[in-house]
Amino acid sequence: DQQVKQNSPSLSVQEGRISILNCDYTNSMFDYFLWYKKYPAEGPTFLISISSIKDKNEDGRFTVFLNKSAKHLSLHIVPSQPGDSAVYFCAAGVERSQGNLIFGKGTKLSVKP
Amino acid sequence: EAGVTQFPSHSVIEKGQTVTLRCDPISGHDNLYWYRRVMGKEIKFLLHFVKESKQDESGMPNNRFLAERTGGTYSTLKVQPAELEDSGVYFCASSHLAMYNSYNEQFFGPGTRLTVL
């Protein structure tokens, strides 16, 4: 059973508009969440993270929101640019263990000019 | 600073053959992880080294997979004998050891695409 779920396999957004990518998790032990971006034939690239003690983290055009009660997080990209077109993976982990990350299946974002 | 490198980038082998994948982590990173992505599904954890020690190998599919990290530097992942379902992209990632109750981001390599025919 998947512990990290990205229910939208794809998302298409117009350049300049907001992109919102969603992620749900089931394991209450997770206390650290990350978003990775992946281009074809490349490895995932770290984008932004958030600890469970926060509900928001912002880095430039990227903001991650965490709703612990709903076990839901989202990544907002504003404004979206064509270069943002990629597959975005949500991942979760347990801080103390420094161990493995549990990934969602990814959402393919297409930003159209 | 060089990133995580993996070799080869692609490997095509026949069922029953042996393949060895190599990962060179970022210099100074004590944590090294192997992951696998099969058929466009989620990226799944295989195992975690801290320096040369296996910290967690709960994700290894079966005993046909053997990972080593001699000297705590580069790591190899051997599949012997390979089966059709082993096809996928194998990613390696590394990170610094973090202080207690903190988390260091994992940096991924470009992956090795393994095709078993």
PDB file of C-alpha atoms in Angstrom:
ATOM      1  CA  ASP A   1       0.000   0.000   0.000  1.00  0.00           C
ATOM      2  CA  GLN A   2       1.368   3.390  -0.994  1.00  0.00           C
ATOM      3  CA  GLN A   3       2.349   5.617   1.908  1.00  0.00           C
ATOM      4  CA  VAL A   4       2.882   8.680  -0.298  1.00  0.00           C
ATOM      5  CA  LYS A   5       0.323   9.396  -2.969  1.00  0.00           C
ATOM      6  CA  GLN A   6       0.302  11.850  -5.837  1.00  0.00           C
ATOM      7  CA  ASN A   7      -3.101  11.349  -7.341  1.00  0.00           C
ATOM      8  CA  SER A   8      -2.629  13.551 -10.380  1.00  0.00           C
ATOM      9  CA  PRO A   9      -0.343  11.921 -12.943  1.00  0.00           C
ATOM     10  CA  SER A  10      -0.227  15.098 -14.990  1.00  0.00           C
ATOM     11  CA  LEU A  11      -0.959  18.814 -14.820  1.00  0.00           C
ATOM     12  CA  SER A  12      -0.979  21.432 -17.559  1.00  0.00           C
ATOM     13  CA  VAL A  13      -0.644  25.124 -16.746  1.00  0.00           C
ATOM     14  CA  GLN A  14      -0.274  28.303 -18.744  1.00  0.00           C
ATOM     15  CA  GLU A  15       2.982  30.227 -18.415  1.00  0.00           C
ATOM     16  CA  GLY A  16       2.758  32.888 -15.734  1.00  0.00           C
ATOM     17  CA  ARG A  17      -0.043  31.188 -13.849  1.00  0.00           C
ATOM     18  CA  ILE A  18       0.189  29.227 -10.615  1.00  0.00           C
ATOM     19  CA  SER A  19       0.988  25.498 -10.596  1.00  0.00           C
ATOM     20  CA  ILE A  20      -0.277  23.529  -7.602  1.00  0.00           C
ATOM     21  CA  LEU A  21       0.957  19.992  -7.121  1.00  0.00           C
ATOM     22  CA  ASN A  22      -0.598  17.882  -4.400  1.00  0.00           C
ATOM     23  CA  CYS A  23       0.618  15.032  -2.251  1.00  0.00           C
ATOM     24  CA  ASP A  24      -1.024  12.936   0.480  1.00  0.00           C
ATOM     25  CA  TYR A  25       0.609  10.619   2.964  1.00  0.00           C
ATOM     26  CA  THR A  26      -0.662   7.987   5.351  1.00  0.00           C
ATOM     27  CA  ASN A  27       2.194   7.317   7.765  1.00  0.00           C
ATOM     28  CA  SER A  28       2.084   9.543  10.872  1.00  0.00           C
ATOM     29  CA  MET A  29       5.764   8.828  11.531  1.00  0.00           C
ATOM     30  CA  PHE A  30       6.824  10.979   8.601  1.00  0.00           C
ATOM     31  CA  ASP A  31       8.170  14.283   9.852  1.00  0.00           C
ATOM     32  CA  TYR A  32      10.118  15.576   6.906  1.00  0.00           C
ATOM     33  CA  PHE A  33       8.897  16.140   3.392  1.00  0.00           C
ATOM     34  CA  LEU A  34      10.701  16.989   0.190  1.00  0.00           C
ATOM     35  CA  TRP A  35       9.904  17.835  -3.387  1.00  0.00           C
ATOM     36  CA  TYR A  36      12.161  16.673  -6.182  1.00  0.00           C
ATOM     37  CA  LYS A  37      12.067  17.706  -9.799  1.00  0.00           C
ATOM     38  CA  LYS A  38      13.096  15.307 -12.538  1.00  0.00           C
ATOM     39  CA  TYR A  39      13.883  15.913 -16.184  1.00  0.00           C
ATOM     40  CA  PRO A  40      14.006  12.978 -18.643  1.00  0.00           C
ATOM     41  CA  ALA A  41      17.214  10.921 -18.468  1.00  0.00           C
ATOM     42  CA  GLU A  42      18.355  12.758 -15.334  1.00  0.00           C
ATOM     43  CA  GLY A  43      18.203  11.965 -11.656  1.00  0.00           C
ATOM     44  CA  PRO A  44      15.777  13.728  -9.322  1.00  0.00           C
ATOM     45  CA  THR A  45      16.941  17.173  -8.242  1.00  0.00           C
ATOM     46  CA  PHE A  46      16.099  18.472  -4.792  1.00  0.00           C
ATOM     47  CA  LEU A  47      13.756  21.422  -4.926  1.00  0.00           C
ATOM     48  CA  ILE A  48      12.414  22.304  -1.495  1.00  0.00           C
ATOM     49  CA  SER A  49      11.704  20.648   1.838  1.00  0.00           C
ATOM     50  CA  ILE A  50       9.628  21.177   4.951  1.00  0.00           C
ATOM     51  CA  SER A  51       9.817  19.825   8.463  1.00  0.00           C
ATOM     52  CA  SER A  52       6.652  18.798  10.255  1.00  0.00           C
ATOM     53  CA  ILE A  53       7.142  21.561  12.818  1.00  0.00           C
ATOM     54  CA  LYS A  54       6.345  24.088  10.099  1.00  0.00           C
ATOM     55  CA  ASP A  55       3.342  24.586   7.883  1.00  0.00           C
ATOM     56  CA  LYS A  56       4.981  26.611   5.154  1.00  0.00           C
ATOM     57  CA  ASN A  57       8.367  26.978   3.533  1.00  0.00           C
ATOM     58  CA  GLU A  58       9.156  29.360   0.731  1.00  0.00           C
ATOM     59  CA  ASP A  59      12.084  29.576  -1.666  1.00  0.00           C
ATOM     60  CA  GLY A  60      11.737  32.035  -4.494  1.00  0.00           C
ATOM     61  CA  ARG A  61       8.920  30.975  -6.788  1.00  0.00           C
ATOM     62  CA  PHE A  62       8.415  27.733  -4.864  1.00  0.00           C
ATOM     63  CA  THR A  63       6.341  27.345  -1.713  1.00  0.00           C
ATOM     64  CA  VAL A  64       5.465  24.135   0.069  1.00  0.00           C
ATOM     65  CA  PHE A  65       2.474  23.984   2.402  1.00  0.00           C
ATOM     66  CA  LEU A  66       1.968  21.238   4.963  1.00  0.00           C
ATOM     67  CA  ASN A  67      -1.342  20.345   6.579  1.00  0.00           C
ATOM     68  CA  LYS A  68      -0.514  17.701   9.177  1.00  0.00           C
ATOM     69  CA  SER A  69      -4.061  17.099  10.312  1.00  0.00           C
ATOM     70  CA  ALA A  70      -5.056  16.277   6.755  1.00  0.00           C
ATOM     71  CA  LYS A  71      -1.743  14.536   6.009  1.00  0.00           C
ATOM     72  CA  HIS A  72      -1.489  16.660   2.918  1.00  0.00           C
ATOM     73  CA  LEU A  73       1.163  18.828   1.357  1.00  0.00           C
ATOM     74  CA  SER A  74       1.256  20.916  -1.750  1.00  0.00           C
ATOM     75  CA  LEU A  75       3.847  22.636  -3.887  1.00  0.00           C
ATOM     76  CA  HIS A  76       3.004  26.016  -5.379  1.00  0.00           C
ATOM     77  CA  ILE A  77       5.001  27.438  -8.253  1.00  0.00           C
ATOM     78  CA  VAL A  78       4.341  31.088  -8.994  1.00  0.00           C
ATOM     79  CA  PRO A  79       4.718  32.231 -11.682  1.00  0.00           C
ATOM     80  CA  SER A  80       5.110  29.042 -13.692  1.00  0.00           C
ATOM     81  CA  GLN A  81       7.700  29.038 -16.456  1.00  0.00           C
ATOM     82  CA  PRO A  82       8.170  26.667 -19.410  1.00  0.00           C
ATOM     83  CA  GLY A  83      11.453  25.493 -17.835  1.00  0.00           C
ATOM     84  CA  ASP A  84       9.443  24.178 -14.894  1.00  0.00           C
ATOM     85  CA  SER A  85       8.048  21.446 -17.130  1.00  0.00           C
ATOM     86  CA  ALA A  86       9.229  18.210 -15.531  1.00  0.00           C
ATOM     87  CA  VAL A  87       8.053  15.369 -13.320  1.00  0.00           C
ATOM     88  CA  TYR A  88       7.685  16.400  -9.685  1.00  0.00           C
ATOM     89  CA  PHE A  89       8.065  13.818  -6.950  1.00  0.00           C
ATOM     90  CA  CYS A  90       6.863  14.209  -3.414  1.00  0.00           C
ATOM     91  CA  ALA A  91       8.941  12.307  -0.849  1.00  0.00           C
ATOM     92  CA  ALA A  92       8.677  11.729   2.890  1.00  0.00           C
ATOM     93  CA  GLY A  93      11.066  10.569   5.548  1.00  0.00           C
ATOM     94  CA  VAL A  94      11.729  10.324   9.257  1.00  0.00           C
ATOM     95  CA  GLU A  95      14.262  12.899  10.442  1.00  0.00           C
ATOM     96  CA  ARG A  96      15.766  10.865  13.186  1.00  0.00           C
ATOM     97  CA  SER A  97      16.561   7.883  11.024  1.00  0.00           C
ATOM     98  CA  GLN A  98      18.191   9.765   8.117  1.00  0.00           C
ATOM     99  CA  GLY A  99      17.012   6.774   6.275  1.00  0.00           C
ATOM    100  CA  ASN A 100      15.200   6.059   3.124  1.00  0.00           C
ATOM    101  CA  LEU A 101      12.753   8.381   1.453  1.00  0.00           C
ATOM    102  CA  ILE A 102       9.320   7.175   0.421  1.00  0.00           C
ATOM    103  CA  PHE A 103       8.338   8.625  -2.936  1.00  0.00           C
ATOM    104  CA  GLY A 104       5.064   9.211  -4.668  1.00  0.00           C
ATOM    105  CA  LYS A 105       4.585   8.225  -8.292  1.00  0.00           C
ATOM    106  CA  GLY A 106       5.173  11.737  -9.544  1.00  0.00           C
ATOM    107  CA  THR A 107       3.160  14.393 -11.356  1.00  0.00           C
ATOM    108  CA  LYS A 108       4.180  15.485 -14.826  1.00  0.00           C
ATOM    109  CA  LEU A 109       3.870  19.263 -15.079  1.00  0.00           C
ATOM    110  CA  SER A 110       3.631  20.903 -18.477  1.00  0.00           C
ATOM    111  CA  VAL A 111       3.874  24.674 -18.598  1.00  0.00           C
ATOM    112  CA  LYS A 112       2.687  26.009 -21.919  1.00  0.00           C
ATOM    113  CA  PRO A 113       3.993  29.308 -23.333  1.00  0.00           C
TER     114      PRO A 113
ATOM    115  CA  GLU B   1      31.932  20.125  -6.480  1.00  0.00           C
ATOM    116  CA  ALA B   2      31.162  17.035  -8.530  1.00  0.00           C
ATOM    117  CA  GLY B   3      27.752  15.484  -8.102  1.00  0.00           C
ATOM    118  CA  VAL B   4      26.815  11.861  -7.675  1.00  0.00           C
ATOM    119  CA  THR B   5      27.998   9.835 -10.641  1.00  0.00           C
ATOM    120  CA  GLN B   6      26.804   6.457 -11.813  1.00  0.00           C
ATOM    121  CA  PHE B   7      28.195   3.979 -14.293  1.00  0.00           C
ATOM    122  CA  PRO B   8      27.113   2.728 -16.726  1.00  0.00           C
ATOM    123  CA  SER B   9      24.322   5.019 -17.865  1.00  0.00           C
ATOM    124  CA  HIS B  10      22.675   2.151 -19.722  1.00  0.00           C
ATOM    125  CA  SER B  11      23.034  -1.612 -19.590  1.00  0.00           C
ATOM    126  CA  VAL B  12      21.255  -4.203 -21.712  1.00  0.00           C
ATOM    127  CA  ILE B  13      21.749  -7.803 -20.668  1.00  0.00           C
ATOM    128  CA  GLU B  14      20.049 -11.119 -21.127  1.00  0.00           C
ATOM    129  CA  LYS B  15      18.170 -12.953 -18.448  1.00  0.00           C
ATOM    130  CA  GLY B  16      20.545 -14.989 -16.330  1.00  0.00           C
ATOM    131  CA  GLN B  17      23.543 -12.715 -16.836  1.00  0.00           C
ATOM    132  CA  THR B  18      25.259 -10.650 -14.197  1.00  0.00           C
ATOM    133  CA  VAL B  19      25.457  -6.877 -14.074  1.00  0.00           C
ATOM    134  CA  THR B  20      27.320  -4.585 -11.702  1.00  0.00           C
ATOM    135  CA  LEU B  21      26.313  -0.974 -11.253  1.00  0.00           C
ATOM    136  CA  ARG B  22      28.635   1.580  -9.720  1.00  0.00           C
ATOM    137  CA  CYS B  23      27.945   4.742  -7.770  1.00  0.00           C
ATOM    138  CA  ASP B  24      30.390   7.430  -6.729  1.00  0.00           C
ATOM    139  CA  PRO B  25      28.818   9.685  -4.108  1.00  0.00           C
ATOM    140  CA  ILE B  26      29.624  13.313  -3.493  1.00  0.00           C
ATOM    141  CA  SER B  27      32.952  13.543  -1.704  1.00  0.00           C
ATOM    142  CA  GLY B  28      32.503  13.606   2.058  1.00  0.00           C
ATOM    143  CA  HIS B  29      28.980  12.182   2.038  1.00  0.00           C
ATOM    144  CA  ASP B  30      28.790   9.312   4.493  1.00  0.00           C
ATOM    145  CA  ASN B  31      25.219   8.363   3.638  1.00  0.00           C
ATOM    146  CA  LEU B  32      24.719   6.457   0.391  1.00  0.00           C
ATOM    147  CA  TYR B  33      21.397   5.143  -0.844  1.00  0.00           C
ATOM    148  CA  TRP B  34      20.242   2.949  -3.703  1.00  0.00           C
ATOM    149  CA  TYR B  35      16.774   3.346  -5.199  1.00  0.00           C
ATOM    150  CA  ARG B  36      15.007   1.824  -8.176  1.00  0.00           C
ATOM    151  CA  ARG B  37      12.229   3.050 -10.433  1.00  0.00           C
ATOM    152  CA  VAL B  38      10.392   0.431 -12.437  1.00  0.00           C
ATOM    153  CA  MET B  39       8.134   1.149 -15.440  1.00  0.00           C
ATOM    154  CA  GLY B  40       7.327   4.765 -14.552  1.00  0.00           C
ATOM    155  CA  LYS B  41       6.192   3.881 -11.054  1.00  0.00           C
ATOM    156  CA  GLU B  42       7.383   5.407  -7.821  1.00  0.00           C
ATOM    157  CA  ILE B  43      11.046   5.508  -6.894  1.00  0.00           C
ATOM    158  CA  LYS B  44      11.571   2.740  -4.347  1.00  0.00           C
ATOM    159  CA  PHE B  45      14.247   2.455  -1.701  1.00  0.00           C
ATOM    160  CA  LEU B  46      16.637  -0.483  -1.877  1.00  0.00           C
ATOM    161  CA  LEU B  47      19.268   0.101   0.809  1.00  0.00           C
ATOM    162  CA  HIS B  48      21.219   2.624   2.834  1.00  0.00           C
ATOM    163  CA  PHE B  49      24.905   2.684   3.739  1.00  0.00           C
ATOM    164  CA  VAL B  50      26.481   4.774   6.446  1.00  0.00           C
ATOM    165  CA  LYS B  51      30.115   4.824   5.479  1.00  0.00           C
ATOM    166  CA  GLU B  52      30.897   1.179   4.733  1.00  0.00           C
ATOM    167  CA  SER B  53      28.137  -0.302   6.907  1.00  0.00           C
ATOM    168  CA  LYS B  54      24.696  -1.333   5.705  1.00  0.00           C
ATOM    169  CA  GLN B  55      22.271   0.677   7.820  1.00  0.00           C
ATOM    170  CA  ASP B  56      19.078  -0.569   6.208  1.00  0.00           C
ATOM    171  CA  GLU B  57      18.654  -3.101   3.425  1.00  0.00           C
ATOM    172  CA  SER B  58      14.966  -3.708   3.901  1.00  0.00           C
ATOM    173  CA  GLY B  59      14.170  -2.681   0.337  1.00  0.00           C
ATOM    174  CA  MET B  60      16.395  -5.213  -1.396  1.00  0.00           C
ATOM    175  CA  PRO B  61      14.086  -7.414  -3.500  1.00  0.00           C
ATOM    176  CA  ASN B  62      15.853 -10.744  -2.941  1.00  0.00           C
ATOM    177  CA  ASN B  63      19.238 -12.365  -2.553  1.00  0.00           C
ATOM    178  CA  ARG B  64      20.073 -11.899  -6.223  1.00  0.00           C
ATOM    179  CA  PHE B  65      20.980  -8.335  -5.308  1.00  0.00           C
ATOM    180  CA  LEU B  66      24.251  -7.625  -3.530  1.00  0.00           C
ATOM    181  CA  ALA B  67      25.476  -4.167  -2.575  1.00  0.00           C
ATOM    182  CA  GLU B  68      28.885  -3.254  -1.270  1.00  0.00           C
ATOM    183  CA  ARG B  69      30.650  -0.100  -0.223  1.00  0.00           C
ATOM    184  CA  THR B  70      34.237  -0.977   0.453  1.00  0.00           C
ATOM    185  CA  GLY B  71      36.170   1.702   2.291  1.00  0.00           C
ATOM    186  CA  GLY B  72      33.104   3.857   2.599  1.00  0.00           C
ATOM    187  CA  THR B  73      33.602   5.543  -0.750  1.00  0.00           C
ATOM    188  CA  TYR B  74      32.030   4.256  -3.948  1.00  0.00           C
ATOM    189  CA  SER B  75      29.384   1.549  -3.954  1.00  0.00           C
ATOM    190  CA  THR B  76      28.492  -1.286  -6.288  1.00  0.00           C
ATOM    191  CA  LEU B  77      25.194  -3.046  -6.774  1.00  0.00           C
ATOM    192  CA  LYS B  78      25.413  -6.466  -8.377  1.00  0.00           C
ATOM    193  CA  VAL B  79      22.465  -8.355  -9.793  1.00  0.00           C
ATOM    194  CA  GLN B  80      23.148 -12.050 -10.285  1.00  0.00           C
ATOM    195  CA  PRO B  81      21.427 -13.688 -12.074  1.00  0.00           C
ATOM    196  CA  ALA B  82      19.321 -10.941 -13.628  1.00  0.00           C
ATOM    197  CA  GLU B  83      15.616 -11.518 -14.234  1.00  0.00           C
ATOM    198  CA  LEU B  84      13.185  -9.684 -16.505  1.00  0.00           C
ATOM    199  CA  GLU B  85      11.517  -7.897 -13.577  1.00  0.00           C
ATOM    200  CA  ASP B  86      14.845  -6.325 -12.602  1.00  0.00           C
ATOM    201  CA  SER B  87      14.571  -3.914 -15.521  1.00  0.00           C
ATOM    202  CA  GLY B  88      14.297  -0.308 -14.446  1.00  0.00           C
ATOM    203  CA  VAL B  89      16.338   2.750 -13.568  1.00  0.00           C
ATOM    204  CA  TYR B  90      18.636   2.392 -10.589  1.00  0.00           C
ATOM    205  CA  PHE B  91      19.403   5.618  -8.781  1.00  0.00           C
ATOM    206  CA  CYS B  92      22.093   6.270  -6.258  1.00  0.00           C
ATOM    207  CA  ALA B  93      21.887   9.161  -3.803  1.00  0.00           C
ATOM    208  CA  SER B  94      24.162  10.525  -1.115  1.00  0.00           C
ATOM    209  CA  SER B  95      23.983  12.956   1.766  1.00  0.00           C
ATOM    210  CA  HIS B  96      25.976  14.253   4.698  1.00  0.00           C
ATOM    211  CA  LEU B  97      25.441  12.734   8.093  1.00  0.00           C
ATOM    212  CA  ALA B  98      23.042  15.059   9.849  1.00  0.00           C
ATOM    213  CA  MET B  99      22.904  16.212  13.424  1.00  0.00           C
ATOM    214  CA  TYR B 100      20.322  14.510  15.609  1.00  0.00           C
ATOM    215  CA  ASN B 101      16.766  15.536  14.737  1.00  0.00           C
ATOM    216  CA  SER B 102      17.726  17.143  11.496  1.00  0.00           C
ATOM    217  CA  TYR B 103      17.691  15.916   7.960  1.00  0.00           C
ATOM    218  CA  ASN B 104      20.047  16.441   5.105  1.00  0.00           C
ATOM    219  CA  GLU B 105      18.731  16.383   1.586  1.00  0.00           C
ATOM    220  CA  GLN B 106      19.710  13.461  -0.581  1.00  0.00           C
ATOM    221  CA  PHE B 107      21.436  14.272  -3.864  1.00  0.00           C
ATOM    222  CA  PHE B 108      20.709  11.889  -6.685  1.00  0.00           C
ATOM    223  CA  GLY B 109      22.819  10.629  -9.528  1.00  0.00           C
ATOM    224  CA  PRO B 110      21.537  10.396 -13.111  1.00  0.00           C
ATOM    225  CA  GLY B 111      20.711   6.719 -12.758  1.00  0.00           C
ATOM    226  CA  THR B 112      21.580   3.542 -14.619  1.00  0.00           C
ATOM    227  CA  ARG B 113      18.908   2.241 -16.968  1.00  0.00           C
ATOM    228  CA  LEU B 114      18.970  -1.553 -16.832  1.00  0.00           C
ATOM    229  CA  THR B 115      17.154  -3.587 -19.442  1.00  0.00           C
ATOM    230  CA  VAL B 116      16.967  -7.352 -19.015  1.00  0.00           C
ATOM    231  CA  LEU B 117      15.902  -9.199 -22.153  1.00  0.00           C
TER     232      LEU B 117
END
